[in-house]
Amino acid sequence: MLLKVNNVRVPLLEELSVKEAAAKKLGLKKQDIEDLQIVRRAVDARRKNNIFLNYHVVVNLGISAKQAGRLLKDKDISLLAAEQLAEPVLGGEKITGRPLVIGAGPAGLLAALELARYGYRPLVLERGKPVAQRVTDVQRFWQNGYFDPDSNVQFGEGGAGTFSDGKLTTRVNDPVMGSILKDFVQAGAPKEILYEHKPHVGTDKLRAMVTGLANKIRALGGEIRYHAHVTGFIVNENVLTGVILAGGEKIMSNAVVLACGHSARDTYASLLKLGVGIEAKPFAIGVRIEHPQELIDKAQYGDFAGHPRLGAADYALVHHTPDKSRTAYSFCMCPGGVVVAAASETGGVVVNGMSMYRRDSGIANSAIVVNVGPQDFGTDPLAGVEFQRHYEKLAFRAGGGCYKAPAQNVGSFLKRLTPDLQCAVEPTYRPGLTACTLDSVLPDFVADTLRAGIAAFDRKIHGFADGGALLTGIETRTSAPVRIMRNNETKVSLTHNGLYPCGEGAGYAGGIMSAALDGYHVARAIMAKFAPLS
């Protein structure tokens, strides 16, 4: 008999296996559990002197119906309900050529994978390089400042998430998530993502996973073309009929998934010229903060800091200004990670955070950002893009014009002193730092809100505002500055039939998992209209 058992608690103070803890909760003998599968694992650190690992498990029990009846009276215990995703209903319209997917990030790869599964033989057009070559280009940029506008942290196979912590958390509650996580594991991600409460892949494992997904797409009849930069769109009476590549090649299709990522500014401009419906949307800008990981571990786990079953601790912090007009918050926190150069245009400095799967750099970093919106930069569809670009250029000049980043320690920032790079960590940003007052590369209201936020965060994590923490600027790519408007049900553009805006770049996702989910659903919408090619 298969039962789902929630809240199986394993104290770190006790030498107790998950199976033993489950048997104890069920009031059974360990041998009564024929099999156990973990479906969720979370850390309960509310009591620092007695931290628990909390599991949800599925158990196969060799017990009588009477015993099962007794167990099912517990609210934490239920019969396992079989979950099965519905097969798609396939449409009958004919696709011109084959479906095109612009961009090989998580949204594009999952859209292509789902289309390939059902015989649509998608063609993925990626402006950058395969992930292995892309890694080489990015590492060269970090080492000596040699920048490639088509192969960098933002552009190339895998998308921006390839150089990140590889978080797979999302606020979206979607039954498809489990299926997508299984695809990720089959492609090379660690199996722990299937049950961790805060799953992450790490940039090292993520690169292997991206290659695995690409190989699966090809095995199912899809194709991926690299160095295929879409620079134009073929439109006939507000119907998209094809795309134009940088070399002039035309590829015809009336089903085009636009999964270009949140930094494809040239693509946004091309679409706007065609009259595609685009609107400015809010995002956030700020800086990266670095602390010794030990400080964060101690604050979150107390005497259990460093316990091998806990790993590096993370945090999520929020501070609202008294009038509620601004919010400072942590974003994309990377335990045991590094700060990376993430520019996508010549002459701009952008920072981001990245961790390996083991999160073992010894340094915690996170974006600390402040919300901005059309009230700050205007309602023109691309006003947010220009707002980002303006401050990225300021940061580039302040860093010395060679992709070094402006930085200062927290003490000099909070007290408005001469900028100082002395800090409690070995700075991780490459190609290097330049001491600079960060007020000179941020709007005044952002800098002021950051100061208030950092001071408030210190009351939650003692030592957060320690003067030896390091701030590096600037972080501008928290999310897309635009939304490409689409029909909620059919996922097609509101203004141009045949165009399917998708993922984070179109304004419909905020991370790897939500982008992958959106790619899946956009693919399903295309399948509901068009017939397979084979």
XYZ file of C-alpha atoms in Angstrom:
534
model
C 0.000 0.000 0.000
C 1.405 3.417 -1.015
C 0.904 6.279 1.422
C 2.066 9.903 1.335
C 3.438 10.926 4.730
C 4.118 14.600 5.411
C 6.220 16.213 8.151
C 8.597 13.399 8.973
C 11.010 15.251 11.237
C 14.644 14.227 11.654
C 16.495 16.205 14.360
C 20.136 16.960 13.630
C 20.793 16.161 17.286
C 19.818 12.530 16.735
C 21.368 9.775 14.637
C 18.101 8.855 12.949
C 17.511 7.789 9.347
C 14.530 9.055 7.362
C 13.131 5.520 7.311
C 13.427 5.233 11.089
C 11.783 8.627 11.572
C 8.935 7.662 9.215
C 8.357 4.404 11.072
C 8.309 6.319 14.364
C 5.722 8.794 13.028
C 3.583 5.934 11.688
C 3.858 3.928 14.892
C 5.216 0.971 12.920
C 8.368 -1.098 12.831
C 11.096 -0.108 10.395
C 10.691 -3.434 8.575
C 7.009 -2.614 7.884
C 8.238 -0.019 5.379
C 9.071 -2.008 2.267
C 10.200 1.081 0.335
C 10.542 4.829 0.969
C 10.893 7.671 -1.509
C 11.630 11.265 -0.505
C 9.392 13.769 -2.278
C 10.336 16.903 -0.338
C 13.114 17.956 2.029
C 13.327 21.238 3.904
C 15.310 22.679 6.798
C 13.363 23.847 9.862
C 15.731 26.258 11.623
C 13.180 28.204 13.632
C 14.736 26.865 16.829
C 18.474 27.372 16.506
C 19.184 24.953 19.387
C 17.293 22.084 17.775
C 17.234 22.218 13.975
C 15.187 19.627 12.092
C 15.169 18.265 8.583
C 11.541 17.996 7.561
C 10.617 15.365 4.951
C 7.554 14.467 2.933
C 7.837 10.849 1.816
C 5.993 8.128 -0.035
C 6.107 4.761 1.713
C 5.146 1.297 0.534
C 3.775 -0.520 3.566
C 3.191 -4.178 4.182
C 0.257 -3.668 6.577
C -3.392 -4.664 6.863
C -6.338 -2.551 5.712
C -7.297 -2.047 9.370
C -3.857 -0.629 10.188
C -4.033 1.614 7.123
C -7.440 2.913 8.220
C -5.947 3.945 11.548
C -3.073 5.746 9.874
C -5.294 7.647 7.445
C -6.977 9.460 10.338
C -3.770 11.502 10.668
C -3.932 14.737 8.606
C -0.308 14.212 7.560
C -1.039 10.823 5.989
C -2.973 10.131 2.793
C -3.301 7.559 0.059
C -0.938 8.329 -2.777
C -2.856 9.968 -5.594
C -1.521 9.089 -9.028
C -0.569 12.233 -10.948
C -0.721 12.045 -14.714
C -0.308 14.954 -17.071
C -2.944 15.277 -19.775
C -1.888 14.478 -23.308
C -2.087 17.525 -25.580
C -4.972 18.024 -27.955
C -3.298 18.573 -31.314
C -4.644 21.119 -33.777
C -5.176 20.783 -37.508
C -3.760 23.939 -39.091
C -0.621 23.598 -41.184
C 2.631 25.177 -40.071
C 4.576 26.983 -42.757
C 7.991 25.359 -42.719
C 8.560 24.295 -39.122
C 8.069 25.993 -35.741
C 10.913 28.360 -34.863
C 12.194 28.990 -31.355
C 14.301 32.125 -30.911
C 16.667 31.585 -27.994
C 18.100 28.497 -26.279
C 17.569 29.538 -22.670
C 15.278 27.572 -20.322
C 12.088 28.869 -21.959
C 13.300 28.131 -25.493
C 14.765 24.725 -24.652
C 11.609 23.525 -22.879
C 9.369 24.855 -25.650
C 11.501 23.030 -28.210
C 11.611 19.843 -26.142
C 7.833 19.700 -25.801
C 7.306 20.442 -29.503
C 9.864 17.804 -30.478
C 8.167 15.177 -28.306
C 5.036 15.389 -30.393
C 6.502 15.448 -33.876
C 6.776 19.187 -34.590
C 10.538 19.105 -35.355
C 11.294 22.639 -34.063
C 14.254 24.697 -35.223
C 15.971 26.612 -32.409
C 17.824 29.764 -33.453
C 20.472 30.788 -30.893
C 22.499 33.948 -31.508
C 25.371 32.721 -29.327
C 27.532 29.633 -29.137
C 27.172 26.107 -27.720
C 27.580 26.101 -23.969
C 31.150 24.732 -23.895
C 32.453 27.387 -26.304
C 30.446 30.021 -24.481
C 32.095 29.119 -21.169
C 35.510 29.641 -22.759
C 34.485 33.095 -24.028
C 33.047 34.116 -20.659
C 36.120 32.980 -18.735
C 38.350 34.941 -21.131
C 36.219 38.039 -20.517
C 36.531 37.618 -16.762
C 40.285 37.166 -16.999
C 41.254 39.997 -19.341
C 38.166 42.044 -20.203
C 37.884 40.789 -23.800
C 34.136 41.112 -24.448
C 32.119 39.242 -27.102
C 28.658 40.835 -27.616
C 27.173 37.542 -28.872
C 28.812 35.138 -26.419
C 28.673 36.255 -22.804
C 26.785 35.722 -19.546
C 23.530 36.852 -21.174
C 23.754 35.314 -24.670
C 24.469 31.743 -25.710
C 23.139 28.233 -25.205
C 21.512 27.927 -21.792
C 20.646 31.592 -21.402
C 21.569 33.883 -18.520
C 20.756 31.220 -15.933
C 23.758 29.147 -17.051
C 25.999 31.510 -15.074
C 23.999 31.656 -11.855
C 23.290 29.652 -8.730
C 20.926 27.532 -10.824
C 17.976 28.001 -8.466
C 14.844 26.106 -9.471
C 12.469 27.665 -6.957
C 9.407 29.532 -8.161
C 6.250 31.024 -6.697
C 4.269 29.379 -9.484
C 2.333 26.313 -8.326
C 2.036 24.228 -11.476
C 1.470 20.453 -11.717
C 3.864 20.387 -14.681
C 6.819 21.250 -12.427
C 7.448 17.657 -11.396
C 7.601 16.527 -15.012
C 10.037 19.299 -15.941
C 12.286 18.499 -12.987
C 12.402 14.885 -14.180
C 13.459 16.143 -17.622
C 16.227 18.120 -15.945
C 17.460 15.069 -14.024
C 17.409 12.904 -17.149
C 19.445 15.636 -18.866
C 22.126 15.589 -16.156
C 20.873 17.583 -13.153
C 21.349 16.063 -9.670
C 18.411 13.894 -8.556
C 18.100 15.900 -5.317
C 16.226 18.626 -7.216
C 13.222 16.285 -7.302
C 12.630 16.725 -3.574
C 14.617 19.650 -2.176
C 12.430 22.502 -0.906
C 14.918 24.973 -2.408
C 16.408 23.023 -5.312
C 19.463 24.343 -7.086
C 21.718 22.973 -9.800
C 24.750 25.212 -9.638
C 26.420 26.578 -12.737
C 28.666 23.510 -13.157
C 25.807 20.980 -13.166
C 23.593 23.346 -15.140
C 26.003 23.397 -18.067
C 25.833 19.614 -18.318
C 22.042 19.740 -18.029
C 21.768 22.249 -20.879
C 23.827 19.976 -23.118
C 21.606 17.045 -22.156
C 18.428 18.964 -23.019
C 19.866 20.014 -26.379
C 20.817 16.414 -27.181
C 17.291 15.245 -26.277
C 15.739 17.831 -28.583
C 17.916 16.608 -31.439
C 17.146 12.958 -30.684
C 13.419 13.750 -30.979
C 13.796 15.409 -34.383
C 14.497 19.013 -33.435
C 17.455 21.107 -34.563
C 19.559 23.798 -32.897
C 21.494 26.347 -34.924
C 24.137 28.499 -33.252
C 25.439 31.880 -34.471
C 21.878 32.333 -35.766
C 21.107 35.902 -34.720
C 17.563 36.951 -35.638
C 17.772 40.604 -36.672
C 14.472 41.028 -38.523
C 10.924 39.731 -38.836
C 8.825 39.174 -41.934
C 5.320 40.525 -41.434
C 2.320 40.540 -43.778
C -0.739 42.472 -42.560
C 0.182 42.010 -38.881
C 0.850 38.299 -39.376
C 4.365 37.053 -38.686
C 5.459 34.791 -41.521
C 9.180 34.391 -40.937
C 12.439 35.778 -39.608
C 15.645 37.210 -41.050
C 19.086 36.268 -39.740
C 22.081 38.593 -39.475
C 23.550 37.262 -42.721
C 20.348 37.964 -44.638
C 18.958 34.415 -44.653
C 15.171 34.218 -44.471
C 13.416 31.367 -42.657
C 9.667 31.142 -43.113
C 7.295 30.079 -40.361
C 3.925 31.134 -38.981
C 4.690 29.739 -35.514
C 7.594 31.610 -33.914
C 8.378 31.288 -30.215
C 10.171 34.419 -29.007
C 12.293 33.290 -26.034
C 15.046 35.865 -26.494
C 15.929 36.519 -22.831
C 15.722 39.750 -20.844
C 18.789 41.353 -22.429
C 17.890 41.143 -26.127
C 17.531 44.889 -26.483
C 18.069 44.903 -30.238
C 15.225 42.405 -30.618
C 12.903 44.597 -28.564
C 13.728 47.565 -30.813
C 13.076 45.563 -34.001
C 9.712 44.378 -32.724
C 8.670 47.861 -31.656
C 9.422 49.238 -35.148
C 7.012 46.637 -36.544
C 4.275 47.778 -34.180
C 4.347 44.701 -31.963
C 2.546 45.399 -28.685
C 5.200 46.098 -26.033
C 4.852 47.923 -22.731
C 7.356 49.078 -20.127
C 7.249 47.152 -16.854
C 8.833 47.504 -13.412
C 12.106 45.831 -12.444
C 14.803 46.553 -9.848
C 18.387 47.790 -9.731
C 21.068 47.847 -7.075
C 24.338 46.211 -6.085
C 25.866 42.893 -5.024
C 26.878 42.438 -1.383
C 29.508 39.919 -0.243
C 29.921 38.484 3.277
C 31.919 35.588 4.702
C 29.622 32.576 4.297
C 30.400 31.660 7.906
C 28.611 34.817 9.087
C 25.405 33.853 7.247
C 25.629 30.215 8.388
C 26.000 31.282 12.012
C 23.100 33.724 11.799
C 20.762 31.152 10.246
C 21.850 27.945 11.962
C 23.511 28.989 15.230
C 25.715 26.261 16.685
C 24.734 23.952 13.818
C 26.543 26.200 11.314
C 28.749 24.068 9.096
C 26.794 20.873 9.714
C 27.318 18.642 6.645
C 23.587 17.977 6.256
C 22.742 21.673 6.083
C 25.200 23.084 3.562
C 25.678 26.813 3.015
C 22.829 28.960 4.368
C 20.870 31.447 2.293
C 18.630 34.371 3.206
C 15.686 36.388 1.886
C 15.364 39.928 3.203
C 12.866 42.730 2.546
C 12.631 46.323 3.787
C 9.892 48.823 2.890
C 10.357 52.570 3.194
C 7.983 54.236 5.682
C 5.770 55.564 2.888
C 5.775 52.130 1.151
C 6.892 53.730 -2.108
C 10.179 51.808 -2.268
C 11.372 48.378 -1.279
C 14.914 47.145 -0.813
C 15.228 43.384 -1.010
C 17.695 40.581 -1.537
C 17.559 38.912 -4.934
C 19.240 35.856 -6.427
C 21.164 35.097 -3.232
C 24.156 32.862 -3.956
C 25.497 30.906 -0.966
C 29.149 29.967 -1.360
C 29.366 31.763 -4.687
C 31.062 34.574 -6.586
C 30.116 37.902 -8.157
C 30.458 37.842 -11.943
C 30.706 40.305 -14.812
C 27.462 39.974 -16.789
C 27.559 42.683 -19.457
C 25.709 42.142 -22.730
C 26.725 45.368 -24.489
C 30.078 47.008 -25.160
C 30.718 49.850 -22.732
C 28.469 48.758 -19.873
C 29.140 47.112 -16.516
C 26.584 44.662 -15.104
C 27.061 42.324 -12.142
C 25.361 39.069 -11.226
C 25.921 36.179 -8.807
C 26.937 32.580 -9.476
C 27.538 29.422 -7.418
C 28.797 25.956 -8.134
C 26.624 23.025 -7.028
C 28.715 22.520 -3.876
C 28.448 26.207 -2.911
C 31.878 26.024 -1.340
C 33.617 29.330 -2.176
C 33.333 30.462 1.446
C 31.689 33.728 0.386
C 27.979 34.568 0.357
C 26.730 37.126 -2.141
C 23.341 38.513 -3.049
C 21.872 41.320 -5.050
C 20.402 44.042 -2.844
C 18.060 45.945 -5.128
C 15.348 48.601 -5.151
C 12.197 48.628 -7.241
C 11.946 51.020 -10.185
C 9.134 51.497 -12.674
C 7.646 53.698 -15.390
C 7.130 56.449 -12.781
C 10.941 56.708 -12.701
C 11.893 56.351 -16.360
C 8.759 57.021 -18.429
C 6.091 55.014 -20.196
C 7.761 54.675 -23.579
C 8.047 50.906 -24.190
C 11.855 50.974 -24.231
C 12.342 53.625 -21.548
C 13.339 50.968 -19.008
C 16.005 49.684 -21.405
C 17.497 53.169 -21.701
C 17.329 53.587 -17.928
C 19.352 50.378 -17.469
C 21.816 51.347 -20.182
C 22.412 54.811 -18.694
C 23.500 53.467 -15.319
C 25.478 50.572 -16.804
C 27.504 53.116 -18.807
C 28.061 55.223 -15.698
C 29.370 52.110 -13.935
C 31.647 51.312 -16.880
C 33.210 54.776 -16.801
C 33.483 54.773 -13.004
C 35.287 51.423 -13.149
C 37.907 52.832 -15.510
C 36.475 51.857 -18.892
C 37.854 48.316 -18.906
C 34.952 46.340 -17.364
C 36.294 46.698 -13.854
C 33.358 47.287 -11.513
C 32.854 50.208 -9.126
C 32.848 49.018 -5.516
C 33.208 50.096 -1.904
C 32.895 48.491 1.489
C 29.642 48.804 3.403
C 31.169 51.068 6.045
C 32.193 53.758 3.572
C 28.853 53.466 1.768
C 26.663 53.773 4.852
C 28.663 56.659 6.320
C 29.202 58.415 2.958
C 32.978 58.338 3.439
C 35.750 58.175 0.863
C 35.184 54.834 -0.919
C 37.307 52.040 0.484
C 37.856 48.473 -0.792
C 39.159 47.055 2.501
C 36.809 44.220 3.367
C 36.317 40.931 5.202
C 36.297 38.841 2.016
C 38.573 38.286 -0.962
C 36.620 40.130 -3.700
C 35.440 37.685 -6.362
C 34.479 39.968 -9.270
C 36.747 39.738 -12.305
C 38.376 41.429 -14.193
C 38.693 43.566 -11.040
C 37.365 46.442 -8.934
C 37.788 50.210 -8.758
C 37.096 52.083 -5.519
C 34.145 54.342 -6.247
C 31.277 55.951 -4.405
C 28.287 53.930 -5.568
C 26.069 57.011 -5.241
C 27.676 58.188 -8.487
C 26.367 55.191 -10.469
C 22.891 54.829 -8.941
C 19.828 57.083 -8.698
C 19.747 58.949 -5.386
C 16.534 57.241 -4.277
C 18.074 53.816 -4.936
C 21.225 54.584 -2.933
C 19.221 56.028 -0.050
C 16.839 53.053 0.031
C 19.793 50.658 -0.055
C 21.273 52.349 3.004
C 18.019 52.032 4.920
C 17.601 48.443 3.779
C 21.105 47.317 4.738
C 20.685 48.855 8.187
C 17.326 47.084 8.591
C 18.754 43.759 7.416
C 21.387 43.960 10.137
C 18.597 43.654 12.712
C 17.629 40.319 11.160
C 21.128 38.997 10.418
C 23.588 40.393 12.933
C 26.712 41.546 11.128
C 24.978 42.129 7.779
C 25.826 45.848 7.927
C 29.367 45.210 9.137
C 31.679 47.718 7.509
C 33.826 44.931 6.090
C 31.113 43.615 3.789
C 31.697 44.564 0.147
C 29.325 46.228 -2.314
C 29.890 45.876 -6.075
C 27.848 47.681 -8.714
C 25.701 47.561 -10.553
C 22.936 44.958 -10.823
C 20.338 45.961 -13.440
C 19.078 42.713 -15.009
C 16.749 41.458 -12.274
C 13.969 40.982 -14.833
C 12.922 42.190 -18.259
C 12.202 45.925 -18.497
C 9.374 45.200 -20.969
C 6.383 42.940 -21.438
C 5.471 41.776 -24.956
C 1.702 41.575 -24.713
C -0.001 38.280 -25.545
C -3.332 36.495 -25.243
C -3.468 34.722 -21.890
C -5.056 31.584 -23.329
C -3.545 31.158 -26.794
C -0.157 32.765 -25.836
C -0.033 34.546 -29.184
C 0.929 38.219 -29.497
C -2.019 40.607 -29.154
C -0.924 42.485 -32.258
C 0.820 39.942 -34.501
C -0.526 36.487 -35.170
C 2.169 33.824 -35.447
C 4.400 35.411 -32.765
C 4.457 33.682 -29.365
C 6.238 35.812 -26.709
C 7.704 33.499 -24.112
C 9.721 33.375 -20.922
C 11.611 35.960 -18.948
C 12.560 38.094 -21.942
C 8.917 38.578 -22.855
C 8.021 39.527 -19.280
C 6.296 36.273 -18.258
C 8.842 34.604 -16.001
C 11.387 35.392 -13.320
C 13.938 32.610 -13.197
C 14.924 29.251 -14.638
C 11.915 27.263 -13.469
C 9.202 29.791 -14.274
C 10.787 30.360 -17.697
C 10.855 26.618 -18.370
C 7.209 26.327 -17.329
C 6.251 29.172 -19.650
C 8.123 27.529 -22.519
C 6.207 24.301 -21.922
C 2.823 26.074 -21.930
C 3.615 28.146 -25.021
C 4.550 24.930 -26.837
C 1.243 23.384 -25.766
C -0.627 26.441 -27.099
C 1.082 26.062 -30.480
C 0.227 22.346 -30.539
C -3.424 23.137 -29.810
C -3.558 25.147 -33.045
C -1.206 23.389 -35.457
C -0.819 19.808 -36.653
C 2.469 17.936 -36.151
C 4.921 17.744 -39.021
C 5.406 13.993 -38.747
